[in-house]
């Protein structure tokens, strides 16, 4: 309920906002991005990826062939891990 945050904003935010309990989330279409609209980008990214902790050849092949071993959520996590790794360790950035 974020009671500490709500209490700390007393007098700063209107009560109608500060005490509001409804939350509106939103979904992003990761599955569609990975499997449809940005599929070629991800295939190319995995093929060019140079990460000492990941087997990019197997990842690219499995992704391209639609392997059931890795679902889109796992592949997205791998992609994000690699982007983080490249940024943090100033490795060669992949741009496609």
C-alpha positions as CSV (number, residue, x, y, z in Angstrom):
1,X,0.0,0.0,0.0
2,X,3.1,2.3,0.1
3,X,2.0,3.8,3.4
4,X,5.3,5.5,4.1
5,X,5.4,7.1,0.7
6,X,1.7,8.1,1.0
7,X,2.3,9.6,4.5
8,X,5.4,11.4,3.4
9,X,3.5,13.2,0.6
10,X,0.8,14.5,2.9
11,X,0.3,18.2,2.2
12,X,2.2,17.9,-1.1
13,X,-0.2,15.8,-3.2
14,X,-3.9,16.3,-3.1
15,X,-5.6,13.6,-1.0
16,X,-7.6,12.4,-4.0
17,X,-4.3,11.4,-5.6
18,X,-2.3,10.5,-2.5
19,X,-4.9,8.1,-1.1
20,X,-5.9,6.6,-4.4
21,X,-5.7,2.8,-4.3
22,X,-6.5,2.0,-7.9
23,X,-3.5,1.1,-10.0
24,X,-3.6,0.9,-13.8
25,X,-1.0,-1.2,-15.3
26,X,-0.3,-1.8,-18.9
27,X,1.0,-4.7,-20.9
28,X,3.7,-4.6,-23.5
29,X,3.6,-7.0,-26.5
30,X,6.9,-8.7,-25.9
31,X,5.7,-12.0,-27.4
32,X,4.6,-10.2,-30.6
33,X,7.8,-8.3,-30.8
34,X,9.9,-11.4,-30.4
35,X,7.9,-13.7,-32.7
36,X,6.6,-11.3,-35.3
37,X,7.3,-7.6,-35.7
38,X,10.9,-7.6,-34.5
39,X,11.8,-11.2,-35.1
40,X,14.5,-10.5,-37.7
41,X,16.2,-8.0,-35.4
42,X,16.4,-10.6,-32.6
43,X,17.7,-13.3,-34.9
44,X,20.4,-10.9,-36.1
45,X,21.2,-9.8,-32.6
46,X,21.6,-13.4,-31.3
47,X,23.8,-14.3,-34.3
48,X,26.2,-11.4,-33.7
49,X,26.1,-11.5,-29.9
50,X,29.6,-11.9,-28.4
51,X,29.0,-12.8,-24.7
52,X,31.4,-15.1,-22.9
53,X,28.5,-16.5,-20.8
54,X,26.1,-17.2,-23.6
55,X,26.2,-19.6,-26.6
56,X,25.0,-17.2,-29.3
57,X,25.1,-19.8,-32.1
58,X,22.8,-22.1,-30.2
59,X,20.5,-19.2,-29.1
60,X,20.2,-17.9,-32.6
61,X,19.5,-21.3,-34.1
62,X,17.0,-22.2,-31.4
63,X,15.2,-18.9,-31.8
64,X,15.2,-19.1,-35.6
65,X,13.8,-22.6,-35.6
66,X,11.2,-21.8,-32.9
67,X,12.6,-24.2,-30.3
68,X,10.2,-25.0,-27.4
69,X,13.2,-25.1,-24.9
70,X,13.3,-21.3,-24.7
71,X,10.1,-19.3,-24.6
72,X,10.0,-15.6,-25.5
73,X,10.3,-14.5,-21.9
74,X,13.6,-16.4,-21.4
75,X,14.9,-15.1,-24.7
76,X,14.0,-11.5,-23.8
77,X,15.8,-11.9,-20.5
78,X,18.9,-13.2,-22.3
79,X,18.7,-10.3,-24.7
80,X,18.4,-7.8,-21.8
81,X,21.2,-9.5,-19.9
82,X,23.5,-9.2,-22.9
83,X,22.6,-5.5,-23.5
84,X,23.4,-4.9,-19.8
85,X,26.6,-6.9,-20.0
86,X,27.8,-5.0,-23.1
87,X,27.0,-1.6,-21.4
88,X,28.5,-2.4,-18.1
89,X,31.7,-4.0,-19.4
90,X,32.1,-1.6,-22.4
91,X,32.3,-4.6,-24.7
92,X,31.6,-4.2,-28.4
93,X,28.1,-3.0,-28.8
94,X,25.9,-4.8,-31.3
95,X,23.8,-2.6,-33.5
96,X,21.4,-4.0,-36.1
